[in-house]
Coordinates of C-alpha atoms and ligand atoms in Angstrom, one line a residue:
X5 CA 0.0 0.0 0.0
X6 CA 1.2 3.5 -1.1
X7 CA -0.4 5.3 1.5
X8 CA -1.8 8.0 -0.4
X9 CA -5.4 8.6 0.0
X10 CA -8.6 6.8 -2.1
X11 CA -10.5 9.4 -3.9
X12 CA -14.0 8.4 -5.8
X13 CA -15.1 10.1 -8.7
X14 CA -18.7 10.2 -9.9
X15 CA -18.3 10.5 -13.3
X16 CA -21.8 10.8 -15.9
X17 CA -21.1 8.0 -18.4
X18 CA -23.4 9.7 -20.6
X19 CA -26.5 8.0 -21.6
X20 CA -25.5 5.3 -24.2
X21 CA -23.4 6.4 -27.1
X22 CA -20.0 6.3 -26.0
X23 CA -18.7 9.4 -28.0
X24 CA -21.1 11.2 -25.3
X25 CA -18.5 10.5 -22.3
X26 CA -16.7 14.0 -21.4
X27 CA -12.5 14.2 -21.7
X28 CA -12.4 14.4 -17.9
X29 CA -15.1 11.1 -17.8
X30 CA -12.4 9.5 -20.2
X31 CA -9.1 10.0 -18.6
X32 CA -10.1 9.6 -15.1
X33 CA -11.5 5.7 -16.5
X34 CA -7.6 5.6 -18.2
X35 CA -5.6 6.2 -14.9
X36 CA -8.3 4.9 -12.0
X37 CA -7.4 2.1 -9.7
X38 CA -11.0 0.8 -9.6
X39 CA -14.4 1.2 -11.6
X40 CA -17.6 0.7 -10.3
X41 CA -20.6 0.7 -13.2
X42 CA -23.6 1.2 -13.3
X43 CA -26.7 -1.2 -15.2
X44 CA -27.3 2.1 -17.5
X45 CA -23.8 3.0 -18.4
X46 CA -23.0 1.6 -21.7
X47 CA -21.0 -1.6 -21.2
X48 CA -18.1 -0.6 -24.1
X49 CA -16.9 2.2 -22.0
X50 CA -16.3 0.4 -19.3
X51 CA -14.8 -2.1 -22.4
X52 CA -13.0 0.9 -24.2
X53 CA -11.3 1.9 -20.1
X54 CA -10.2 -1.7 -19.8
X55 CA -8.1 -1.2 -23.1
X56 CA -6.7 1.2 -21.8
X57 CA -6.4 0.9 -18.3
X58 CA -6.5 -3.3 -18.2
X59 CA -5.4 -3.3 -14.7
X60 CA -8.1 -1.3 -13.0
X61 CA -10.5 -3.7 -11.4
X62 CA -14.3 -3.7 -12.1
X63 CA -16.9 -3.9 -9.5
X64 CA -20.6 -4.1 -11.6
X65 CA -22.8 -2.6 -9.2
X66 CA -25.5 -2.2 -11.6
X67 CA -29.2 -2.1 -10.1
X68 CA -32.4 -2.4 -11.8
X69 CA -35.4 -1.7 -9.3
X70 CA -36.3 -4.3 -7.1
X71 CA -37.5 -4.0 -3.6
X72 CA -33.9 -4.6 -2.3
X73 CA -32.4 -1.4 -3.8
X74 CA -31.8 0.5 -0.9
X75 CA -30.2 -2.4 1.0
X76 CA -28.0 -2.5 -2.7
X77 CA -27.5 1.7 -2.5
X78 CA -26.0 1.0 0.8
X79 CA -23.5 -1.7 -0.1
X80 CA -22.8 0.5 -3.0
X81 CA -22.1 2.9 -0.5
X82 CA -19.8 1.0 1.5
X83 CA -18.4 -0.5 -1.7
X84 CA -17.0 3.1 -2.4
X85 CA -16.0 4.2 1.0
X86 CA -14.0 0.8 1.5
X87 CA -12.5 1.2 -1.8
X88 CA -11.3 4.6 -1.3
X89 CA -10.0 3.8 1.8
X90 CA -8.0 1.4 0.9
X91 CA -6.0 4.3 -1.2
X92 CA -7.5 3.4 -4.9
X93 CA -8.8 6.1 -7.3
X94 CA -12.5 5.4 -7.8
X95 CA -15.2 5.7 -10.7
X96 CA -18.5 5.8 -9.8
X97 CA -19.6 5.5 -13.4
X98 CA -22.9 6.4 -13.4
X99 CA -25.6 6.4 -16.6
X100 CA -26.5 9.9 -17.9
X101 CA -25.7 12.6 -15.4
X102 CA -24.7 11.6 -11.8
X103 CA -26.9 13.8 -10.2
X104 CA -29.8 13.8 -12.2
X105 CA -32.1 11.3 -10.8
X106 CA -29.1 9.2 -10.5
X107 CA -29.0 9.2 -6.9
X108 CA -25.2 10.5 -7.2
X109 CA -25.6 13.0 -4.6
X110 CA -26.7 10.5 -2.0
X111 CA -23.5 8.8 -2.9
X112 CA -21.6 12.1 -2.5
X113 CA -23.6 12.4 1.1
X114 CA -22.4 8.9 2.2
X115 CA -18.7 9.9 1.4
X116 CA -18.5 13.3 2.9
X117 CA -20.1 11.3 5.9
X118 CA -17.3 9.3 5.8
X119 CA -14.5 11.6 5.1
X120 CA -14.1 10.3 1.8
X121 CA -12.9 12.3 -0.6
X122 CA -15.1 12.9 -4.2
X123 CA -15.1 14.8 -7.1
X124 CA -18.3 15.1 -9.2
X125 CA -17.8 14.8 -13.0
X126 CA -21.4 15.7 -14.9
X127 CA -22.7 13.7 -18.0
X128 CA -24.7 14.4 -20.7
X129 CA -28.2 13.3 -19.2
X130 CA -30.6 11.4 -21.4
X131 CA -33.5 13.8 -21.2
X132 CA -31.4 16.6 -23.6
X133 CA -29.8 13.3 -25.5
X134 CA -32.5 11.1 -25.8
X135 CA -34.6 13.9 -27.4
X136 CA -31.8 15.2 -29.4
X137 CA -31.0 11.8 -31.1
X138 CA -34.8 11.8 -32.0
X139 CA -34.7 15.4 -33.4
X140 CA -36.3 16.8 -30.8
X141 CA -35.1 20.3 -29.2
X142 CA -36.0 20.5 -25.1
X143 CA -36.5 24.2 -25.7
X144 CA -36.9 26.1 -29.4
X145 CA -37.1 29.7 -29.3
X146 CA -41.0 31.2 -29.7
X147 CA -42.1 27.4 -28.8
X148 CA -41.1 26.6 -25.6
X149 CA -38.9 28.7 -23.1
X150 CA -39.2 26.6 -20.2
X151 CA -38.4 22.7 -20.0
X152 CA -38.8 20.5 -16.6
X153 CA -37.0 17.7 -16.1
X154 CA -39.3 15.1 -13.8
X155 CA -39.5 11.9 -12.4
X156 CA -42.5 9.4 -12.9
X157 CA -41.4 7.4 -11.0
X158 CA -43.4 6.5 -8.1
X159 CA -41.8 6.0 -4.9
X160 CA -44.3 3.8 -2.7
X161 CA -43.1 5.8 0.5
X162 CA -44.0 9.2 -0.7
X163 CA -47.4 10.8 -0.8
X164 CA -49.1 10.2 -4.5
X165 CA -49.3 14.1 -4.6
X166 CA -45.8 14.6 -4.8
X167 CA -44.9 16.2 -7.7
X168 CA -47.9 19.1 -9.0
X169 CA -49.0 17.8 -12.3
X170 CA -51.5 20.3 -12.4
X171 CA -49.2 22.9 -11.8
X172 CA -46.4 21.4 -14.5
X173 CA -49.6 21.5 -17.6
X174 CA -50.0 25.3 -16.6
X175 CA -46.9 25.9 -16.8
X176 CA -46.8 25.2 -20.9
X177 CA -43.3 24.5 -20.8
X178 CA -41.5 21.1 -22.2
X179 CA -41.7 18.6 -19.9
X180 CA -39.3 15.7 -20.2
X181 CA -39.8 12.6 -18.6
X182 CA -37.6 9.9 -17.0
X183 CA -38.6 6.3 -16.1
X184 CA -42.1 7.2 -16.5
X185 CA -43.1 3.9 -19.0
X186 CA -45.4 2.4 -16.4
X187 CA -46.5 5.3 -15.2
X188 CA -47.7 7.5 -18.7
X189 CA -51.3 6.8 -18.8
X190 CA -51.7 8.1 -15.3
X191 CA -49.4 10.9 -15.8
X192 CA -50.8 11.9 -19.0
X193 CA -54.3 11.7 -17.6
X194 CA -53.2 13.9 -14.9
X195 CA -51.6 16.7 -17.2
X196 CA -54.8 16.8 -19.4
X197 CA -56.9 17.1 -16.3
X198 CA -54.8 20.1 -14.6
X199 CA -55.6 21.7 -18.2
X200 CA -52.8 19.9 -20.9
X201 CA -54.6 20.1 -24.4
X202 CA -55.1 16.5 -25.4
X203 CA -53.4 17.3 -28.6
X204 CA -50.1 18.7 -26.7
X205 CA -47.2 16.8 -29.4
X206 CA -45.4 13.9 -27.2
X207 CA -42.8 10.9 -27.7
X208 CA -41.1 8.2 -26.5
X209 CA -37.5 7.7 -26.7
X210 CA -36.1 4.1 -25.8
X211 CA -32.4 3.2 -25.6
X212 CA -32.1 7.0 -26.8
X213 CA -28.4 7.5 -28.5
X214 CA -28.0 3.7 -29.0
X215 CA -28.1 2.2 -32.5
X216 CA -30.7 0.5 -31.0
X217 CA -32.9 4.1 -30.9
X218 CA -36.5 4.1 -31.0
X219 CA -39.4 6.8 -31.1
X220 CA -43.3 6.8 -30.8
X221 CA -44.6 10.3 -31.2
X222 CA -48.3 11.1 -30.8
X223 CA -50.1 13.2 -28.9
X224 CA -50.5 13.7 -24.7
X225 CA -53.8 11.8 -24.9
X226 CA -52.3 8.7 -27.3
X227 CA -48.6 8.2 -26.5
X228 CA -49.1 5.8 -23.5
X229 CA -51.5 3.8 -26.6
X230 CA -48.9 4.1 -29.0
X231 CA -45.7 3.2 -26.1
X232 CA -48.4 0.2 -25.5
X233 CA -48.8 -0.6 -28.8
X234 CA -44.5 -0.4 -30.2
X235 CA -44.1 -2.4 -26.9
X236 CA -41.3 0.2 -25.8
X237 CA -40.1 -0.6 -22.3
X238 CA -37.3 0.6 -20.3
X239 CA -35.3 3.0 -20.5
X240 CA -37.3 5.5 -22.0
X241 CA -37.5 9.0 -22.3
X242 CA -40.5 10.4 -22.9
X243 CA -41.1 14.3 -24.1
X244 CA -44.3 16.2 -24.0
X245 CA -44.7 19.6 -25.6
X246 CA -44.7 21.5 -29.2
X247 CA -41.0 20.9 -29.6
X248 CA -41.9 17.6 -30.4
X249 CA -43.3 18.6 -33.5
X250 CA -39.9 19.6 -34.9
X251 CA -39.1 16.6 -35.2
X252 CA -40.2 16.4 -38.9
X253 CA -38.1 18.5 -40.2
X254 CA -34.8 18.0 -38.0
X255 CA -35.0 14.2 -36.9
X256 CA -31.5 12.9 -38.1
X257 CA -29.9 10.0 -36.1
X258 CA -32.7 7.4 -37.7
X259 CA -32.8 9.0 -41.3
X260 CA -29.1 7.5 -41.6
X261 CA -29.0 5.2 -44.6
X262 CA -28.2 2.4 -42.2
X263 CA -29.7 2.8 -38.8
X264 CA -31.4 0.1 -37.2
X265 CA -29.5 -2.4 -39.3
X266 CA -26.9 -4.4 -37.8
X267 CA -23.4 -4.8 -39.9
X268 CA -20.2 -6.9 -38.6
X269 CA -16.6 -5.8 -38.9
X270 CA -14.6 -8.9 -39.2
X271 CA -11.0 -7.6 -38.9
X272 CA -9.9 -6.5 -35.4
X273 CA -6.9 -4.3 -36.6
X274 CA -6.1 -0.6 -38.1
X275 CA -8.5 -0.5 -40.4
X276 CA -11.2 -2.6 -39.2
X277 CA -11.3 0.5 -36.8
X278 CA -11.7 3.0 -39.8
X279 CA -14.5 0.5 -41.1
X280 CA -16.5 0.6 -37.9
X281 CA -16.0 4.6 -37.9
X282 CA -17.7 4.8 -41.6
X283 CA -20.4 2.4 -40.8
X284 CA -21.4 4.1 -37.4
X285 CA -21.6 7.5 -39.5
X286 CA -24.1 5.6 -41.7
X287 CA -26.0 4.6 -38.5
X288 CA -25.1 1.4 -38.8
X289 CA -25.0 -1.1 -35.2
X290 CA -21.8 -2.1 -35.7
X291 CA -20.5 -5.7 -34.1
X292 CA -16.8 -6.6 -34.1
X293 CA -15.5 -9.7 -34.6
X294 CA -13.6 -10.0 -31.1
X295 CA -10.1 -11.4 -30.9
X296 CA -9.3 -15.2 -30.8
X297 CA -7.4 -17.2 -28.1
X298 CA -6.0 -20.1 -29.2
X299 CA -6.6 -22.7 -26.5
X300 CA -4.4 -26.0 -27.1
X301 CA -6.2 -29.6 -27.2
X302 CA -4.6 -32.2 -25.2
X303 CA -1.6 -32.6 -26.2
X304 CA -0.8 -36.4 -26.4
X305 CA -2.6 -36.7 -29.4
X306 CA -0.2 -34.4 -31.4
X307 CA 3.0 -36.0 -29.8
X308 CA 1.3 -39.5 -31.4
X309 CA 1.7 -37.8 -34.5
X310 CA 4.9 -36.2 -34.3
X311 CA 6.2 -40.1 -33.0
X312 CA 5.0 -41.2 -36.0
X313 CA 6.2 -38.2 -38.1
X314 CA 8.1 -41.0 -40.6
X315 CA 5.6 -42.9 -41.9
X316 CA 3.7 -39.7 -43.3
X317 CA 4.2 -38.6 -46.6
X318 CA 2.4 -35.3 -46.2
X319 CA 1.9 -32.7 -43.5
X320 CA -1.0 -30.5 -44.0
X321 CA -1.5 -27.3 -41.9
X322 CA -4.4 -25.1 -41.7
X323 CA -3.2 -22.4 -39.5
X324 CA -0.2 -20.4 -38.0
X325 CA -1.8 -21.8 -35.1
X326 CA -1.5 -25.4 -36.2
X327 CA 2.6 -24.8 -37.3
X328 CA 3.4 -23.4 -34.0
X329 CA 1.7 -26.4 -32.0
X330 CA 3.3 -29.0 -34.3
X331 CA 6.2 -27.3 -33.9
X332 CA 5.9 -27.7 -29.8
X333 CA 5.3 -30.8 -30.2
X334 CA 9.0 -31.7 -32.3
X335 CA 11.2 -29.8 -29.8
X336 CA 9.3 -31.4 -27.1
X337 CA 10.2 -34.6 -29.0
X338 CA 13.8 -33.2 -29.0
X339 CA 13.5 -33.3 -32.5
X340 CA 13.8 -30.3 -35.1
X341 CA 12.9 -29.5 -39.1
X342 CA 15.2 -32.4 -39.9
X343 CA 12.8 -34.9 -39.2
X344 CA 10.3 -33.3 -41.4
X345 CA 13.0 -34.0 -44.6
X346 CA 11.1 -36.3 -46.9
X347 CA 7.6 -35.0 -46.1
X348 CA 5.8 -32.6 -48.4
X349 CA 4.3 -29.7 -46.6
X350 CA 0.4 -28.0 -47.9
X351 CA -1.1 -25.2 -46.0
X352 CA -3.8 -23.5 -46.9
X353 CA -3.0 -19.7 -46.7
X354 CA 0.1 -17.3 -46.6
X355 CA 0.7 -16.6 -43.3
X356 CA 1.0 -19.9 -42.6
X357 CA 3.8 -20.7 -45.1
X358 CA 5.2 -18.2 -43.7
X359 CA 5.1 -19.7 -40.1
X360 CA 6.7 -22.6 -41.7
X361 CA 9.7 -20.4 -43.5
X362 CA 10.3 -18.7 -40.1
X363 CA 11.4 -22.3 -39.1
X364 CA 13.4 -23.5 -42.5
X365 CA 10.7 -25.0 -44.3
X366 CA 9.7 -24.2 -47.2
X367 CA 6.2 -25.6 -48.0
X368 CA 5.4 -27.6 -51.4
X369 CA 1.7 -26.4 -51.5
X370 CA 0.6 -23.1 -50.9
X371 CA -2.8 -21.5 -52.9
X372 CA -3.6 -18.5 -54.0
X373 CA -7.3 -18.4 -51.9
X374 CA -7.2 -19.6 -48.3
X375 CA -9.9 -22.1 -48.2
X376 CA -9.6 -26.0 -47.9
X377 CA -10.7 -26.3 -51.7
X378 CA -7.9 -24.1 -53.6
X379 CA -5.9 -26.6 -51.6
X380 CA -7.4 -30.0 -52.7
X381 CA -7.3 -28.5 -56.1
X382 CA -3.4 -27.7 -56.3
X383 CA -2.9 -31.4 -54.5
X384 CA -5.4 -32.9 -57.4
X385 CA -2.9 -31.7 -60.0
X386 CA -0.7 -33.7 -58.6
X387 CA 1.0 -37.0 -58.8
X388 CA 2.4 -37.7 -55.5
X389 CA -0.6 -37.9 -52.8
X390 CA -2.3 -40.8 -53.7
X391 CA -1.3 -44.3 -52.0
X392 CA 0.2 -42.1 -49.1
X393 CA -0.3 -41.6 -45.8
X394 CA -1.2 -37.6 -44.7
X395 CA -1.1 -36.0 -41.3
X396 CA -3.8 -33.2 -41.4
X397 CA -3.1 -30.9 -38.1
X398 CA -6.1 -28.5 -37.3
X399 CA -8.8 -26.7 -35.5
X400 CA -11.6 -28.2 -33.7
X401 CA -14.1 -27.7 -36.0
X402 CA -12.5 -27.1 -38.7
X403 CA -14.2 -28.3 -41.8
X404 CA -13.7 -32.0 -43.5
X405 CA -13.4 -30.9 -46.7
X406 CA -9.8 -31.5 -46.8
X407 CA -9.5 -34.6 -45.0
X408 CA -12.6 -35.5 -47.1
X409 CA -10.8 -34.5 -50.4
X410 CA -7.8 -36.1 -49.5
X411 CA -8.9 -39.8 -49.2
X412 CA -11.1 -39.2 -52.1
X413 CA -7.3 -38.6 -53.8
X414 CA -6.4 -41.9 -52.5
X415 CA -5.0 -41.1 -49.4
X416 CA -4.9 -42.6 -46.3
X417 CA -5.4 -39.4 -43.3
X418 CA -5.2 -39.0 -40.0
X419 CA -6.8 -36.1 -38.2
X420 CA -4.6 -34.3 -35.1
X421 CA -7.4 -31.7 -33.8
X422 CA -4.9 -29.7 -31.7
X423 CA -6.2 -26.5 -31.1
X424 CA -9.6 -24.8 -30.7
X425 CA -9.9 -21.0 -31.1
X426 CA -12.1 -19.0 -28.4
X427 CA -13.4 -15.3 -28.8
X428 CA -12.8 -13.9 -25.5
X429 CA -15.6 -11.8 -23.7
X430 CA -19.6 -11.3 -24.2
X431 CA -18.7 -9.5 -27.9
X432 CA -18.4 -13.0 -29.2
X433 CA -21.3 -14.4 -27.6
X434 CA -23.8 -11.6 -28.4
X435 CA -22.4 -12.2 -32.0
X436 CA -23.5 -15.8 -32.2
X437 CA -26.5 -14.9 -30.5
X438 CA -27.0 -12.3 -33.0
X439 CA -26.2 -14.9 -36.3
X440 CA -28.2 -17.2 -34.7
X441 CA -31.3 -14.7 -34.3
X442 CA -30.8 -13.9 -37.4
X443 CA -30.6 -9.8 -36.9
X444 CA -27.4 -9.6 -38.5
X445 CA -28.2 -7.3 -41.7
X446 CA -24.7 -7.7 -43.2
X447 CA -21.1 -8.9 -42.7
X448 CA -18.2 -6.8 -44.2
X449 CA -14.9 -8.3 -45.3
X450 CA -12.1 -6.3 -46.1
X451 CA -9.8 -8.6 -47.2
X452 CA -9.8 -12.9 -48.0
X453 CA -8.1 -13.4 -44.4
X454 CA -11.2 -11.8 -42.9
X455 CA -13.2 -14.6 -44.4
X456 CA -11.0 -17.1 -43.0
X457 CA -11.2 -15.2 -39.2
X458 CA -15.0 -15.2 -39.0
X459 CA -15.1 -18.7 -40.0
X460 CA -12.9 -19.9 -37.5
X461 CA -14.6 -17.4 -35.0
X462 CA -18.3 -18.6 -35.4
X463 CA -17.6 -21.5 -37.4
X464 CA -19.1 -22.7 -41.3
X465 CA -22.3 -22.8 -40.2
X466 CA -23.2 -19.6 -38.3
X467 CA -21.0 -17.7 -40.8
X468 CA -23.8 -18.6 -43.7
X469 CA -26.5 -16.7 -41.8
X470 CA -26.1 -13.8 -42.8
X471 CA -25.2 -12.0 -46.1
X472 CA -21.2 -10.6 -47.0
X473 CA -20.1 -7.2 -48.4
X474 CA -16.6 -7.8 -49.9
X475 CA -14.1 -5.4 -50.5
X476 CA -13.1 -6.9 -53.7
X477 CA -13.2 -9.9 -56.5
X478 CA -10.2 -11.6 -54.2
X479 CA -12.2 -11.7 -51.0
X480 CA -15.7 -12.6 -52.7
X481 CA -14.2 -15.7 -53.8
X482 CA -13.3 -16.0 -50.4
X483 CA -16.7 -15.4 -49.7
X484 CA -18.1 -17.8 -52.1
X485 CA -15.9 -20.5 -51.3
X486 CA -16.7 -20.6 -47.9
X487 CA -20.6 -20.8 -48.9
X488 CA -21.6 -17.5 -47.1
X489 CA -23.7 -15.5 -49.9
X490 CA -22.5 -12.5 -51.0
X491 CA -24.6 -9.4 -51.4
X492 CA -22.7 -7.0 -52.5
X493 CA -18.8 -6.0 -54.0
X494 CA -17.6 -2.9 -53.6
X495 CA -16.2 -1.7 -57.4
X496 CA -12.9 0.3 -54.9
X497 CA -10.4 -1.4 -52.6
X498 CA -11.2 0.9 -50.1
X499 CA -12.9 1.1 -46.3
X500 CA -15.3 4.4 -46.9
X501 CA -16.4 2.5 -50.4
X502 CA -17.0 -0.6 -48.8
X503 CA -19.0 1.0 -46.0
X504 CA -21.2 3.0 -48.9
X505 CA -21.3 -0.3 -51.0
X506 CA -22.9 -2.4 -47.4
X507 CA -25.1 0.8 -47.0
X508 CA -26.4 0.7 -50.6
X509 CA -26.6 -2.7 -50.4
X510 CA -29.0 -3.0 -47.7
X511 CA -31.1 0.1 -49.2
X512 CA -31.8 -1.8 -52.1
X513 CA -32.6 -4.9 -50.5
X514 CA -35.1 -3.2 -48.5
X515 CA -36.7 -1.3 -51.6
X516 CA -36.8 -5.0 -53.1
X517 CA -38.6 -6.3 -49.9
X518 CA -41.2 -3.2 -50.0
Ligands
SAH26 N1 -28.8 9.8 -14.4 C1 -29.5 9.4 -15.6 C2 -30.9 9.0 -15.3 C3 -31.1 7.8 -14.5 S1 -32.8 7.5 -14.2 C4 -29.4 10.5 -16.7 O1 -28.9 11.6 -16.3 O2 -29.7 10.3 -17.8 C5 -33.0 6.2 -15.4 C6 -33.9 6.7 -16.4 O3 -33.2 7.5 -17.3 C7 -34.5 5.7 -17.3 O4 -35.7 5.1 -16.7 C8 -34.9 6.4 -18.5 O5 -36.1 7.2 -18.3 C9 -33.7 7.4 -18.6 N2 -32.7 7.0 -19.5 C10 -31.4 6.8 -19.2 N3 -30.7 6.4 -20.3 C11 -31.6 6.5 -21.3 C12 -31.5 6.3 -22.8 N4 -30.3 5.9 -23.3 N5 -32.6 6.4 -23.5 C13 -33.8 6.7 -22.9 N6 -33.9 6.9 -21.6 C14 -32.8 6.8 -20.8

């Protein structure tokens, strides 16, 4: 311990879109000791901190409702104080602004009780996002010049009369609403009766910044109808007054070519970051393809192999992944590339031939696609593979086209499985849940190794549920090959083309559907 003294910051994540975090929100989550989130803060900030800042240690301390939550505000509570006094830099990350109906400042109370140091860091709150996403101004000179910010949320404990409804409708400002979704028919019913017009403009924002955005406008008297109707549900923000009406002519976020469709980015590198950028600025819901582990099978069934090595006639590699394992497996062996003299090497793309130069070998069959078939073809042509015996090392799950192909050649093969590849974290399991769902709209490939890298990451058969965008003729073979359909090609090599080819893509498809 250091000694120096614990400090929590209560820091407004913003409410969804994590561009909406402020600098000061940003570089406290880069240099903080510990971070403890909040159910409305948008997980891939806390994501984007932990990139980062990997060694800061997250607490999720996210609450939804529940009878229990002021037993869980006070364990938050000492959560904090126990933190900070333990020396560690603390962010309280908190959805939206901290101290709007965020209960941040009865943190803030529980810390100065303590002695705790704090420092409060505002967000941008959802009531001024939420409507501004939907094109909706809270105030609009000559329209409204007043706007309340209010709570429909009805605390069991308190008198019903609590906040003046009656009062609020006179006063002809905006009235913006927070967790209010149960709530609306009563509320509504209550402005209209202190003297609301029933035709007072109103809508419903849910998930408000989020590609995920929705809004229901209709009027005071239909909105909680129209809510019922969409079946919008929490967290909503809901906006009552004439500035809704300007929504017609200055609603933007959902007139984007692609918003509400979803669009994978296959390639976590450089420019898959540039590709997500053009997407999201098409109002696209971008999903990445998250990075792979490679996880080693047992073990015993490659050194088999490898004690065997001299009755093979072929060695057949499908992967960087498979090179480096086999290559384990020799030096544990205490053997080296000598003992692979005399055996013809295939691998199925580049970067694995290059795996096997880096060790002095020099591979007999490398083809120009990466997929098990440009393989079998260049081993059809020739001579030497039937009659003889093949070790194919690979991935779980990798396909059988090539073992398949082989002993159709006339070879005998044995299969070594010794390696399965895992996508770390929840990104690769809302992605197969999304494939599987089938609310993927489109996946982009930028290049023929991005084909390869989603197949390995969902495997052959999720990868054919939804539709590819290539970035050229190279990589839509790749496509093709690997039996996923492909829906569009974009005519330039380029990320901003291939992000208006997806977006055109899907616009047409749509029209097609209409
Ligand atoms: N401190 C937060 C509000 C917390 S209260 C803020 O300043 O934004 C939780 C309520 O906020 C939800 O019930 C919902 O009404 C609203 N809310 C938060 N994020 C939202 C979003 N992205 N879209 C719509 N409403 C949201």
């Amino acid at each position: 311990m250091t000694g120096r003294a614990g400090i929590v910051y209560l820091v407004g994540a913003g409410p969804g879109d994590p561009g909406l975090l402020t600098v000061r929100g940003r570089d406290l989550l880069a240099t903080c000791d510990a971070i403890a989130s909040d159910a409305l803060a948008n997980p891939a900030i806390v994501a984007e901190a932990l990139r980062a800042n990997p060694r800061a240690e997250v607490h999720d301390v996210g609450k939804r409702g529940g009878s229990s939550e002021s037993a869980s505000q006070e364990s938050i509570n000492a959560l904090l104080v126990s933190l900070a006094r333990a020396g560690k830099r603390v962010v309280r990350l908190k959805g939206g602004d901290p101290l709007v109906f965020g209960r941040g400042s009865e943190e803030a109370q529980a810390l100065a009780a303590a002695g705790v140091a704090f420092e409060l860091v505002p967000g941008v709150t959802a009531g001024v996002a939420a409507p501004a996403y939907a094109g909706i101004p809270v105030t609009h000179r000559g329209v409204a010049t007043a706007v309340t910010f209010v709570t429909g949320h009805e605390d069991p404990s308190k008198p019903e009369t609590q906040t003046d409804w009656a009062a609020l409708a006179r006063a002809g400002g905006t009235i913006v609403l927070y967790m209010g979704v149960k709530t609306l028919p009563r509320i509504a019913g209550a402005l209209m009766a202190g003297g609301m017009p029933p035709d007072t403009p109103a809508a419903a924002v849910q998930w408000g910044t989020h590609a995920r955005q929705r809004t229901v406008t209709a009027t005071v008297a239909t909105l909680a109808d129209a809510v019922a109707r969409e079946a919008l549900s929490a967290p909503v923000i809901t906006i009552i007054g004439d500035v809704v009406s300007l929504r017609e002519e200055i609603a933007w976020f959902d007139r984007r070519p692609l918003f509400g469709r979803r669009v994978v980015v296959t390639r976590a590198s450089a420019q898959a970051g540039g590709l997500r950028t053009a997407l999201a600025e098409l109002g696209a819901d971008v999903l990445e393809l998250p990075a792979l582990r490679v996880e080693p099978l047992d073990p015993a069934a490659l050194a088999g192999a490898v004690a065997a090595l001299s009755s093979y006639k072929w060695l057949v590699l499908t992967s960087q992944n498979a090179v480096s394992l086999l290559w384990d497996a020799l030096r544990a062996a205490g053997l080296d590339a000598r003992s692979v003299s005399g055996i013809r090497l295939a691998c199925v793309g580049k970067a694995t031939s290059e795996a096997l130069l880096a060790r002095g070998l020099a591979a007999d069959v490398v083809p120009d696609r990466f997929v098990a078939e440009a393989v079998l073809e260049k081993m059809r042509a020739r001579y030497d593979v039937k009659g003889t015996r093949v070790l194919y090392v690979a991935a779980e799950g990798a396909r059988e086209v090539l073992p398949d192909g082989l002993r159709a050649l006339g070879a005998t093969v044995d299969v070594v499985r010794a390696y399965r590849s895992v996508s770390d974290g929840a990104g690769a399991d809302s992605l197969r849940a999304a494939l599987e769902a089938g609310t993927v709209d489109a996946v982009t490939f930028a290049s023929a190794s991005a084909v390869a890298g989603f197949l390995e990451a969902v495997g052959p058969e999720l990868a054919r549920r939804a539709p590819a965008v290539s970035i050229g003729p190279i990589t839509s073979d790749a496509v093709r090959a690997a039996g996923i359909a492909l829906l569009a090609e974009s005519a330039e090599a380029s990320v901003a083309a291939l992000a208006r080819t997806t977006a055109d893509a899907l616009t047409a498809a749509a029209q097609r559907r209409v």
